[in-house]
One Martini backbone bead per residue (centre of mass of N, CA, C, O) as a GRO file, in nm:
protein
  479
    1MET     BB    1   0.597   3.376  14.979
    2SER     BB    2   0.753   3.472  14.704
    3GLU     BB    3   1.023   3.497  14.518
    4PRO     BB    4   1.191   3.714  14.389
    5ARG     BB    5   1.226   3.857  14.045
    6PHE     BB    6   1.503   3.916  13.833
    7SER     BB    7   1.533   4.139  13.559
    8SER     BB    8   1.570   4.274  13.261
    9LEU     BB    9   1.649   4.574  13.070
   10ILE     BB   10   1.479   4.655  12.743
   11ALA     BB   11   1.346   4.908  12.601
   12GLY     BB   12   1.139   4.924  12.864
   13GLN     BB   13   1.161   4.605  12.906
   14TRP     BB   14   1.103   4.312  13.059
   15VAL     BB   15   1.355   4.035  13.091
   16GLU     BB   16   1.375   3.728  13.212
   17GLY     BB   17   1.528   3.494  13.091
   18ASP     BB   18   1.743   3.229  13.176
   19GLY     BB   19   1.632   3.071  13.418
   20GLY     BB   20   1.635   3.007  13.793
   21HIS     BB   21   1.847   3.172  13.976
   22ALA     BB   22   2.011   3.191  14.269
   23ASP     BB   23   2.015   3.444  14.518
   24GLU     BB   24   2.258   3.464  14.737
   25ASN     BB   25   2.285   3.429  15.095
   26PRO     BB   26   2.596   3.459  15.274
   27SER     BB   27   2.442   3.417  15.569
   28ASP     BB   28   2.198   3.207  15.428
   29LEU     BB   29   2.187   2.950  15.212
   30ALA     BB   30   1.879   2.871  15.270
   31SER     BB   31   1.807   3.201  15.203
   32PRO     BB   32   1.728   3.337  14.933
   33VAL     BB   33   1.667   3.653  14.781
   34GLY     BB   34   1.617   3.510  14.485
   35ARG     BB   35   1.549   3.535  14.134
   36TYR     BB   36   1.724   3.478  13.815
   37GLY     BB   37   1.797   3.574  13.474
   38THR     BB   38   1.966   3.509  13.182
   39LEU     BB   39   2.150   3.622  12.907
   40ASP     BB   40   2.229   3.636  12.594
   41ALA     BB   41   2.396   3.760  12.326
   42ALA     BB   42   2.144   3.860  12.167
   43ARG     BB   43   2.026   4.038  12.403
   44ALA     BB   44   2.257   4.217  12.451
   45ALA     BB   45   2.262   4.344  12.177
   46GLN     BB   46   1.978   4.468  12.193
   47ALA     BB   47   2.054   4.671  12.410
   48VAL     BB   48   2.262   4.823  12.233
   49ASP     BB   49   2.060   4.900  12.016
   50ALA     BB   50   1.876   5.072  12.183
   51ALA     BB   51   2.072   5.270  12.280
   52ALA     BB   52   2.167   5.365  11.993
   53ALA     BB   53   1.893   5.469  11.902
   54ALA     BB   54   1.861   5.676  12.155
   55ALA     BB   55   2.106   5.872  12.149
   56PRO     BB   56   2.051   6.120  11.956
   57LYS     BB   57   1.814   6.240  12.127
   58TRP     BB   58   1.948   6.246  12.414
   59ALA     BB   59   2.175   6.435  12.342
   60LEU     BB   60   1.940   6.673  12.280
   61SER     BB   61   1.848   6.707  12.555
   62ASN     BB   62   1.728   6.865  12.825
   63PRO     BB   63   1.904   6.934  13.113
   64GLN     BB   64   1.655   6.959  13.289
   65GLN     BB   65   1.540   6.675  13.238
   66ARG     BB   66   1.784   6.521  13.348
   67ALA     BB   67   1.792   6.647  13.631
   68ASP     BB   68   1.504   6.567  13.724
   69ILE     BB   69   1.560   6.272  13.710
   70LEU     BB   70   1.800   6.230  13.894
   71ASP     BB   71   1.662   6.367  14.136
   72ALA     BB   72   1.436   6.151  14.168
   73VAL     BB   73   1.613   5.912  14.208
   74GLY     BB   74   1.762   6.016  14.460
   75SER     BB   75   1.512   6.061  14.641
   76GLU     BB   76   1.424   5.758  14.634
   77ILE     BB   77   1.666   5.625  14.755
   78LEU     BB   78   1.663   5.784  15.019
   79ALA     BB   79   1.366   5.698  15.107
   80ARG     BB   80   1.483   5.374  15.074
   81LYS     BB   81   1.758   5.307  15.228
   82GLU     BB   82   1.665   5.073  15.429
   83GLU     BB   83   1.562   4.879  15.213
   84LEU     BB   84   1.819   4.874  15.038
   85GLY     BB   85   2.018   4.793  15.259
   86ARG     BB   86   1.888   4.521  15.323
   87LEU     BB   87   1.937   4.393  15.048
   88LEU     BB   88   2.248   4.437  15.050
   89ALA     BB   89   2.305   4.272  15.319
   90ARG     BB   90   2.190   3.998  15.194
   91GLU     BB   91   2.361   3.993  14.908
   92GLU     BB   92   2.671   4.097  15.009
   93GLY     BB   93   2.721   4.140  15.352
   94LYS     BB   94   2.690   4.395  15.476
   95THR     BB   95   2.626   4.586  15.698
   96LEU     BB   96   2.349   4.767  15.770
   97ALA     BB   97   2.496   5.036  15.799
   98GLU     BB   98   2.672   5.027  15.548
   99SER     BB   99   2.421   4.980  15.349
  100ILE     BB  100   2.269   5.233  15.404
  101GLY     BB  101   2.517   5.428  15.340
  102GLU     BB  102   2.524   5.333  15.033
  103ALA     BB  103   2.250   5.417  14.960
  104ALA     BB  104   2.279   5.717  15.015
  105ARG     BB  105   2.510   5.764  14.830
  106ALA     BB  106   2.364   5.699  14.576
  107GLY     BB  107   2.157   5.932  14.603
  108GLN     BB  108   2.361   6.166  14.598
  109ILE     BB  109   2.496   6.111  14.326
  110PHE     BB  110   2.252   6.179  14.158
  111LYS     BB  111   2.213   6.468  14.275
  112PHE     BB  112   2.487   6.572  14.173
  113PHE     BB  113   2.440   6.516  13.864
  114ALA     BB  114   2.192   6.694  13.832
  115GLY     BB  115   2.367   6.948  13.854
  116GLU     BB  116   2.572   6.888  13.619
  117ALA     BB  117   2.378   6.904  13.379
  118LEU     BB  118   2.389   7.228  13.440
  119ARG     BB  119   2.742   7.224  13.426
  120ILE     BB  120   2.849   7.219  13.135
  121PRO     BB  121   3.136   7.274  13.006
  122GLY     BB  122   3.281   7.576  12.855
  123GLU     BB  123   3.433   7.779  12.568
  124LYS     BB  124   3.540   8.120  12.493
  125LEU     BB  125   3.773   8.226  12.237
  126ALA     BB  126   4.022   8.394  12.100
  127SER     BB  127   4.153   8.434  11.806
  128THR     BB  128   4.430   8.465  11.590
  129ARG     BB  129   4.207   8.558  11.409
  130PRO     BB  130   4.036   8.806  11.266
  131GLY     BB  131   3.683   8.757  11.298
  132VAL     BB  132   3.716   8.500  11.508
  133ASP     BB  133   3.550   8.237  11.672
  134VAL     BB  134   3.588   8.026  11.976
  135GLU     BB  135   3.446   7.705  12.054
  136ILE     BB  136   3.423   7.499  12.347
  137THR     BB  137   3.262   7.174  12.366
  138ARG     BB  138   3.046   6.928  12.517
  139GLU     BB  139   2.974   6.589  12.429
  140PRO     BB  140   2.840   6.307  12.406
  141VAL     BB  141   2.979   5.996  12.332
  142GLY     BB  142   2.697   5.795  12.372
  143THR     BB  143   2.738   5.462  12.425
  144VAL     BB  144   2.741   5.302  12.745
  145GLY     BB  145   2.933   5.074  12.918
  146ILE     BB  146   2.865   4.892  13.221
  147ILE     BB  147   3.093   4.741  13.447
  148ALA     BB  148   3.024   4.584  13.760
  149PRO     BB  149   3.065   4.516  14.084
  150TRP     BB  150   2.989   4.353  14.404
  151ASN     BB  151   3.095   4.543  14.658
  152PHE     BB  152   2.913   4.811  14.523
  153PRO     BB  153   2.581   4.769  14.407
  154LEU     BB  154   2.517   5.093  14.429
  155ALA     BB  155   2.737   5.299  14.402
  156ILE     BB  156   2.895   5.232  14.148
  157PRO     BB  157   2.649   5.238  13.952
  158ALA     BB  158   2.594   5.542  14.014
  159TRP     BB  159   2.888   5.661  13.933
  160LYS     BB  160   2.814   5.576  13.627
  161ILE     BB  161   2.512   5.647  13.541
  162ALA     BB  162   2.469   5.930  13.616
  163PRO     BB  163   2.696   6.071  13.425
  164ALA     BB  164   2.594   5.960  13.166
  165LEU     BB  165   2.303   6.090  13.179
  166ALA     BB  166   2.384   6.387  13.229
  167TYR     BB  167   2.560   6.398  12.943
  168GLY     BB  168   2.380   6.231  12.718
  169ASN     BB  169   2.385   5.923  12.760
  170THR     BB  170   2.366   5.592  12.705
  171VAL     BB  171   2.275   5.264  12.857
  172VAL     BB  172   2.473   4.976  12.954
  173PHE     BB  173   2.413   4.748  13.220
  174LYS     BB  174   2.658   4.505  13.399
  175PRO     BB  175   2.634   4.322  13.652
  176ALA     BB  176   2.707   4.133  13.873
  177GLU     BB  177   2.599   3.812  13.935
  178ILE     BB  178   2.574   3.831  14.274
  179VAL     BB  179   2.380   4.126  14.229
  180PRO     BB  180   2.072   4.142  14.098
  181GLY     BB  181   1.895   4.301  14.303
  182CYS     BB  182   2.037   4.578  14.307
  183ALA     BB  183   2.014   4.623  14.011
  184TRP     BB  184   1.712   4.610  13.983
  185ALA     BB  185   1.643   4.850  14.175
  186ILE     BB  186   1.769   5.066  13.998
  187ALA     BB  187   1.617   4.994  13.737
  188GLU     BB  188   1.332   5.036  13.841
  189ILE     BB  189   1.362   5.336  13.913
  190LEU     BB  190   1.447   5.429  13.620
  191SER     BB  191   1.183   5.318  13.474
  192ARG     BB  192   1.009   5.567  13.650
  193ALA     BB  193   1.163   5.862  13.567
  194GLY     BB  194   1.128   5.932  13.232
  195LEU     BB  195   1.281   5.767  13.044
  196PRO     BB  196   1.338   5.684  12.750
  197GLU     BB  197   1.362   5.436  12.545
  198GLY     BB  198   1.684   5.301  12.573
  199VAL     BB  199   1.866   5.482  12.765
  200PHE     BB  200   1.808   5.246  12.978
  201ASN     BB  201   2.010   4.929  13.047
  202MET     BB  202   1.972   4.597  13.173
  203VAL     BB  203   2.211   4.318  13.211
  204LEU     BB  204   2.192   3.976  13.282
  205GLY     BB  205   2.514   3.804  13.326
  206SER     BB  206   2.798   3.700  13.191
  207GLY     BB  207   3.101   3.815  13.087
  208ARG     BB  208   3.134   3.610  12.853
  209THR     BB  209   2.852   3.695  12.723
  210VAL     BB  210   2.753   3.987  12.776
  211GLY     BB  211   3.015   4.140  12.783
  212GLN     BB  212   3.114   4.050  12.512
  213ALA     BB  213   2.886   4.164  12.345
  214MET     BB  214   2.921   4.442  12.404
  215ILE     BB  215   3.225   4.496  12.313
  216GLU     BB  216   3.155   4.393  12.009
  217HIS     BB  217   2.962   4.619  11.963
  218LYS     BB  218   2.943   4.887  11.752
  219GLY     BB  219   2.726   5.067  11.925
  220LEU     BB  220   2.964   5.119  12.112
  221ASP     BB  221   3.168   5.396  12.263
  222ALA     BB  222   3.194   5.310  12.576
  223LEU     BB  223   3.396   5.173  12.869
  224THR     BB  224   3.309   5.097  13.200
  225PHE     BB  225   3.533   4.954  13.468
  226THR     BB  226   3.502   4.713  13.757
  227GLY     BB  227   3.775   4.507  13.868
  228SER     BB  228   3.982   4.299  13.768
  229VAL     BB  229   4.282   4.265  13.612
  230PRO     BB  230   4.244   4.033  13.400
  231THR     BB  231   3.973   4.154  13.294
  232GLY     BB  232   4.074   4.437  13.225
  233HIS     BB  233   4.303   4.348  13.019
  234ALA     BB  234   4.119   4.202  12.818
  235LEU     BB  235   3.938   4.444  12.747
  236LEU     BB  236   4.157   4.635  12.660
  237LYS     BB  237   4.243   4.498  12.408
  238GLN     BB  238   3.965   4.496  12.268
  239ALA     BB  239   3.928   4.802  12.269
  240ALA     BB  240   4.190   4.884  12.116
  241ALA     BB  241   4.100   4.743  11.838
  242ARG     BB  242   3.842   4.974  11.832
  243ALA     BB  243   3.874   5.243  11.987
  244LEU     BB  244   3.775   5.246  12.270
  245LYS     BB  245   3.648   5.402  12.525
  246VAL     BB  246   3.820   5.404  12.847
  247GLN     BB  247   3.740   5.287  13.198
  248MET     BB  248   3.958   5.181  13.482
  249GLU     BB  249   3.911   4.969  13.779
  250MET     BB  250   4.168   4.712  13.934
  251GLY     BB  251   4.279   4.783  14.210
  252GLY     BB  252   4.479   4.692  14.527
  253LYS     BB  253   4.771   4.749  14.753
  254ASN     BB  254   4.729   4.907  15.037
  255PRO     BB  255   4.897   5.133  15.234
  256LEU     BB  256   4.973   5.159  15.600
  257VAL     BB  257   5.146   5.401  15.772
  258VAL     BB  258   5.324   5.367  16.086
  259LEU     BB  259   5.459   5.572  16.301
  260ALA     BB  260   5.612   5.655  16.606
  261ASP     BB  261   5.429   5.921  16.637
  262ALA     BB  262   5.167   5.796  16.654
  263ASP     BB  263   4.847   5.726  16.737
  264LEU     BB  264   4.784   5.415  16.799
  265ASP     BB  265   4.478   5.400  16.849
  266LYS     BB  266   4.411   5.552  16.572
  267ALA     BB  267   4.571   5.340  16.395
  268VAL     BB  268   4.401   5.085  16.465
  269GLU     BB  269   4.126   5.200  16.357
  270CYS     BB  270   4.234   5.242  16.068
  271ALA     BB  271   4.319   4.949  16.017
  272VAL     BB  272   4.045   4.801  16.075
  273ASN     BB  273   3.872   4.945  15.897
  274GLY     BB  274   4.031   4.930  15.612
  275ALA     BB  275   4.087   4.604  15.622
  276PHE     BB  276   3.776   4.476  15.757
  277PHE     BB  277   3.577   4.638  15.659
  278SER     BB  278   3.364   4.490  15.452
  279THR     BB  279   3.545   4.235  15.451
  280GLY     BB  280   3.781   4.371  15.272
  281GLN     BB  281   3.582   4.439  15.006
  282ARG     BB  282   3.814   4.663  14.891
  283CYS     BB  283   4.024   4.844  14.684
  284THR     BB  284   4.100   5.044  14.952
  285ALA     BB  285   4.227   4.867  15.137
  286SER     BB  286   4.445   4.773  15.413
  287SER     BB  287   4.680   4.521  15.333
  288ARG     BB  288   4.927   4.707  15.422
  289LEU     BB  289   5.114   4.718  15.709
  290ILE     BB  290   5.336   4.989  15.809
  291VAL     BB  291   5.578   4.955  16.058
  292GLU     BB  292   5.764   5.107  16.286
  293ASN     BB  293   5.981   4.943  16.489
  294ALA     BB  294   5.940   5.105  16.758
  295VAL     BB  295   5.599   5.009  16.733
  296TYR     BB  296   5.532   4.732  16.645
  297ASP     BB  297   5.464   4.560  16.903
  298ALA     BB  298   5.234   4.749  17.001
  299PHE     BB  299   5.058   4.746  16.761
  300VAL     BB  300   5.010   4.438  16.748
  301ALA     BB  301   4.883   4.418  17.032
  302LYS     BB  302   4.643   4.615  16.965
  303MET     BB  303   4.530   4.453  16.737
  304GLN     BB  304   4.470   4.190  16.875
  305ALA     BB  305   4.271   4.317  17.084
  306ARG     BB  306   4.074   4.439  16.863
  307LEU     BB  307   4.004   4.177  16.709
  308ALA     BB  308   3.879   4.021  16.957
  309LYS     BB  309   3.615   4.228  16.942
  310VAL     BB  310   3.525   4.130  16.670
  311LYS     BB  311   3.215   4.080  16.513
  312VAL     BB  312   3.101   3.787  16.340
  313GLY     BB  313   2.814   3.804  16.111
  314ASP     BB  314   2.500   3.889  16.067
  315PRO     BB  315   2.435   4.202  15.928
  316LEU     BB  316   2.140   4.232  16.073
  317GLU     BB  317   2.276   4.222  16.340
  318PRO     BB  318   2.336   4.350  16.627
  319GLY     BB  319   2.694   4.405  16.679
  320VAL     BB  320   2.789   4.359  16.400
  321ASP     BB  321   3.096   4.424  16.199
  322ILE     BB  322   3.127   4.149  16.018
  323GLY     BB  323   3.048   3.982  15.757
  324PRO     BB  324   3.044   3.811  15.499
  325VAL     BB  325   3.150   3.657  15.238
  326ALA     BB  326   3.004   3.685  14.924
  327SER     BB  327   3.146   3.405  14.825
  328GLN     BB  328   3.277   3.105  14.777
  329ALA     BB  329   3.497   3.200  14.580
  330GLN     BB  330   3.609   3.415  14.780
  331LEU     BB  331   3.673   3.219  15.019
  332ASP     BB  332   3.874   3.043  14.859
  333THR     BB  333   4.061   3.256  14.826
  334ASP     BB  334   4.133   3.344  15.098
  335LEU     BB  335   4.220   3.062  15.207
  336GLY     BB  336   4.451   3.048  14.995
  337TYR     BB  337   4.618   3.296  15.140
  338ILE     BB  338   4.644   3.176  15.419
  339GLN     BB  339   4.824   2.943  15.321
  340ALA     BB  340   5.042   3.114  15.196
  341GLY     BB  341   5.131   3.251  15.456
  342HIS     BB  342   5.236   2.985  15.582
  343ASP     BB  343   5.417   2.889  15.343
  344ASP     BB  344   5.596   3.169  15.356
  345GLY     BB  345   5.641   3.209  15.690
  346GLY     BB  346   5.423   3.329  15.841
  347GLU     BB  347   5.272   3.507  16.112
  348LEU     BB  348   5.007   3.435  16.294
  349LEU     BB  349   4.803   3.687  16.478
  350ALA     BB  350   4.498   3.650  16.344
  351GLY     BB  351   4.291   3.422  16.292
  352GLY     BB  352   4.225   3.207  15.988
  353GLU     BB  353   3.913   3.128  16.037
  354ARG     BB  354   3.621   2.996  16.050
  355VAL     BB  355   3.292   3.092  16.129
  356GLU     BB  356   3.040   3.023  16.347
  357TRP     BB  357   2.689   3.005  16.305
  358LYS     BB  358   2.348   2.979  16.292
  359THR     BB  359   2.419   2.994  15.993
  360LYS     BB  360   2.495   2.909  15.677
  361GLY     BB  361   2.814   3.056  15.581
  362HIS     BB  362   3.083   3.303  15.483
  363PHE     BB  363   3.264   3.294  15.753
  364LEU     BB  364   3.545   3.519  15.845
  365ALA     BB  365   3.816   3.585  16.021
  366PRO     BB  366   4.009   3.824  16.090
  367THR     BB  367   4.343   3.848  15.924
  368LEU     BB  368   4.683   3.841  16.062
  369PHE     BB  369   5.008   3.905  15.926
  370ALA     BB  370   5.344   3.834  15.956
  371ALA     BB  371   5.541   3.976  15.705
  372ARG     BB  372   5.706   3.994  15.389
  373PRO     BB  373   5.743   4.178  15.090
  374THR     BB  374   5.753   3.884  14.919
  375ASP     BB  375   5.495   3.794  14.996
  376ARG     BB  376   5.188   3.727  14.869
  377ILE     BB  377   5.009   3.891  15.087
  378ALA     BB  378   5.199   4.154  15.015
  379ARG     BB  379   5.126   4.166  14.671
  380GLU     BB  380   4.838   4.048  14.651
  381GLU     BB  381   4.519   4.063  14.578
  382ILE     BB  382   4.242   3.939  14.790
  383PHE     BB  383   3.962   4.057  14.878
  384GLY     BB  384   3.969   4.041  15.208
  385PRO     BB  385   4.017   3.954  15.564
  386VAL     BB  386   4.345   4.018  15.475
  387ALA     BB  387   4.652   4.099  15.644
  388ALA     BB  388   4.965   4.268  15.640
  389VAL     BB  389   5.272   4.315  15.858
  390LEU     BB  390   5.533   4.543  15.843
  391ARG     BB  391   5.861   4.628  15.870
  392ALA     BB  392   6.029   4.951  15.965
  393ASP     BB  393   6.292   5.146  16.018
  394ASP     BB  394   6.164   5.404  15.876
  395TYR     BB  395   6.031   5.636  15.668
  396GLU     BB  396   6.189   5.563  15.406
  397HIS     BB  397   6.127   5.266  15.418
  398ALA     BB  398   5.812   5.292  15.428
  399LEU     BB  399   5.783   5.427  15.159
  400ALA     BB  400   5.919   5.215  14.982
  401LEU     BB  401   5.712   4.983  15.059
  402ALA     BB  402   5.458   5.140  14.956
  403ASN     BB  403   5.580   5.166  14.650
  404ASP     BB  404   5.615   4.831  14.640
  405THR     BB  405   5.393   4.822  14.382
  406GLU     BB  406   5.174   4.781  14.108
  407PHE     BB  407   5.009   4.965  14.252
  408GLY     BB  408   4.791   5.304  14.287
  409LEU     BB  409   4.530   5.400  14.462
  410CYS     BB  410   4.614   5.386  14.781
  411ALA     BB  411   4.745   5.586  15.064
  412GLY     BB  412   4.867   5.572  15.409
  413ILE     BB  413   4.915   5.778  15.712
  414CYS     BB  414   5.043   5.767  16.056
  415THR     BB  415   5.083   6.095  16.204
  416THR     BB  416   5.233   6.402  16.380
  417SER     BB  417   5.385   6.478  16.126
  418LEU     BB  418   5.401   6.727  15.892
  419ARG     BB  419   5.646   6.654  15.727
  420HIS     BB  420   5.559   6.359  15.657
  421ALA     BB  421   5.285   6.406  15.555
  422THR     BB  422   5.385   6.591  15.312
  423HIS     BB  423   5.576   6.396  15.179
  424PHE     BB  424   5.373   6.162  15.132
  425LYS     BB  425   5.167   6.311  14.951
  426ARG     BB  426   5.392   6.348  14.724
  427HIS     BB  427   5.536   6.036  14.718
  428ALA     BB  428   5.295   5.871  14.678
  429GLN     BB  429   5.200   5.607  14.452
  430ALA     BB  430   4.890   5.763  14.437
  431GLY     BB  431   4.576   5.881  14.380
  432MET     BB  432   4.534   5.844  14.699
  433VAL     BB  433   4.543   6.016  15.013
  434MET     BB  434   4.593   5.946  15.376
  435VAL     BB  435   4.565   6.121  15.689
  436ASN     BB  436   4.454   5.979  15.963
  437LEU     BB  437   4.311   5.753  15.776
  438PRO     BB  438   4.146   5.542  15.604
  439THR     BB  439   4.179   5.415  15.296
  440ALA     BB  440   3.885   5.354  15.341
  441GLY     BB  441   3.714   5.634  15.224
  442VAL     BB  442   3.512   5.845  15.028
  443ASP     BB  443   3.416   6.096  14.828
  444PRO     BB  444   3.164   6.169  14.579
  445HIS     BB  445   3.286   6.487  14.475
  446VAL     BB  446   3.568   6.342  14.403
  447PRO     BB  447   3.821   6.193  14.278
  448PHE     BB  448   3.860   5.867  14.141
  449GLY     BB  449   4.186   5.702  14.145
  450GLY     BB  450   4.483   5.567  14.000
  451ARG     BB  451   4.779   5.393  13.945
  452LYS     BB  452   4.895   5.192  13.744
  453ALA     BB  453   4.736   4.885  13.784
  454SER     BB  454   4.464   5.026  13.890
  455SER     BB  455   4.442   5.236  13.641
  456TYR     BB  456   4.245   5.365  13.350
  457GLY     BB  457   4.187   5.661  13.264
  458PRO     BB  458   3.968   5.859  13.367
  459ARG     BB  459   3.824   5.956  13.614
  460GLU     BB  460   3.605   5.941  13.885
  461GLN     BB  461   3.393   6.142  13.985
  462GLY     BB  462   3.272   6.419  13.988
  463ARG     BB  463   3.378   6.653  13.764
  464TYR     BB  464   3.580   6.449  13.625
  465ALA     BB  465   3.361   6.275  13.468
  466VAL     BB  466   3.357   6.449  13.195
  467GLU     BB  467   3.613   6.317  13.056
  468PHE     BB  468   3.459   6.056  12.973
  469TYR     BB  469   3.146   6.121  12.899
  470THR     BB  470   3.297   6.320  12.697
  471THR     BB  471   3.344   6.529  12.405
  472VAL     BB  472   3.544   6.748  12.216
  473LYS     BB  473   3.454   7.058  12.071
  474THR     BB  474   3.576   7.280  11.791
  475ALA     BB  475   3.458   7.606  11.697
  476TYR     BB  476   3.433   7.822  11.404
  477THR     BB  477   3.370   8.175  11.353
  478ALA     BB  478   3.274   8.398  11.108
  479ALA     BB  479   3.147   8.727  11.124
   0.00000   0.00000   0.00000
């Protein structure tokens, strides 16, 4: 059986691209997922040309047509969630259960925005002038460039593509290089859903080539990006120079506060889930565990016991809790931060080493350090199964430590105190707050986004997505 080949989609046509690059399986490096070709800048520009050409007609399309297309896409994804989940698990490394759950979420997102296509808001107001009516309507912003990361290769593209199409925009979608299979799967479903040629385009290639060609193209009207802070800042500077509408999600260093009155067993489960599930490769991961001094030793002991039971291995095998790190580059980053933890004088409490498996892959034990607030592992986003635990004198100290970061995506607290929970929800400097829940794990129908260096521009997901994917028009009519 030949390996699958993943191509780009431009103006309704599949484009092979240059070279036959291996799509690596991080659980078994000897068994790639498939092969794919990358595009050059000229081909990427063709994709933007196609989207821009299709934009005027699609902007005036019937909302019921858009709703039916998105609903059909969602239904197919849900019907194939096990198949798509297996592809995701092999390509990115999530456990099969997590991967199937992500595929299901992607389908649900398309179905949610199928409904939103029929609920585009507007207003009619009385004018201050007699005999004049005022209408406020929302129109599509135009051609939207989507640059998505590798850690949620089905869900994040879904929550960008679906609203873009629902509100009448055309799309050029560039996935991360290490997940071409999941991107192709989404594109293949969309290619059969009844969209006119050029409304949806998917381009495989590097950010330096394909992404750069997209953002430089005058046919692009808006850009939504999820990825690293350095890349986001570089794109933001270029976008600002040409007044491009921008939405960015760029990471986090999320705190989970554990107070002395917390149920420690539940707090440990929140910490392990938030910090280490999905191999810690979530921008909402609990990478800083801030524990009140009175229960610090007990919490650490329970964490060590719990982590000793965590099984790392092939995500397709039953009983595996954590799959591999997604790539060699990310593994090198994780190992570098583990060394930094040692160099800064942190105490290794669990993990810290690679895990041997039946196949050669990027397996890493979940790693926990006792650290100081100034240590690199307590300040910089790692994006792997590495977390730091910090001591706090009391609630006020814990809150100060939680807010002592350049990021502000998500923050959590474990407590049985309604007073502290209420105060924390109000005073945590984050876009999302969790009480007695893991910081990682959000609903698809409500806003997603943060503050400070974590996010820029309007929120993603839910009804708030309309703020980015539409522009407002005010019209006056004299009777």
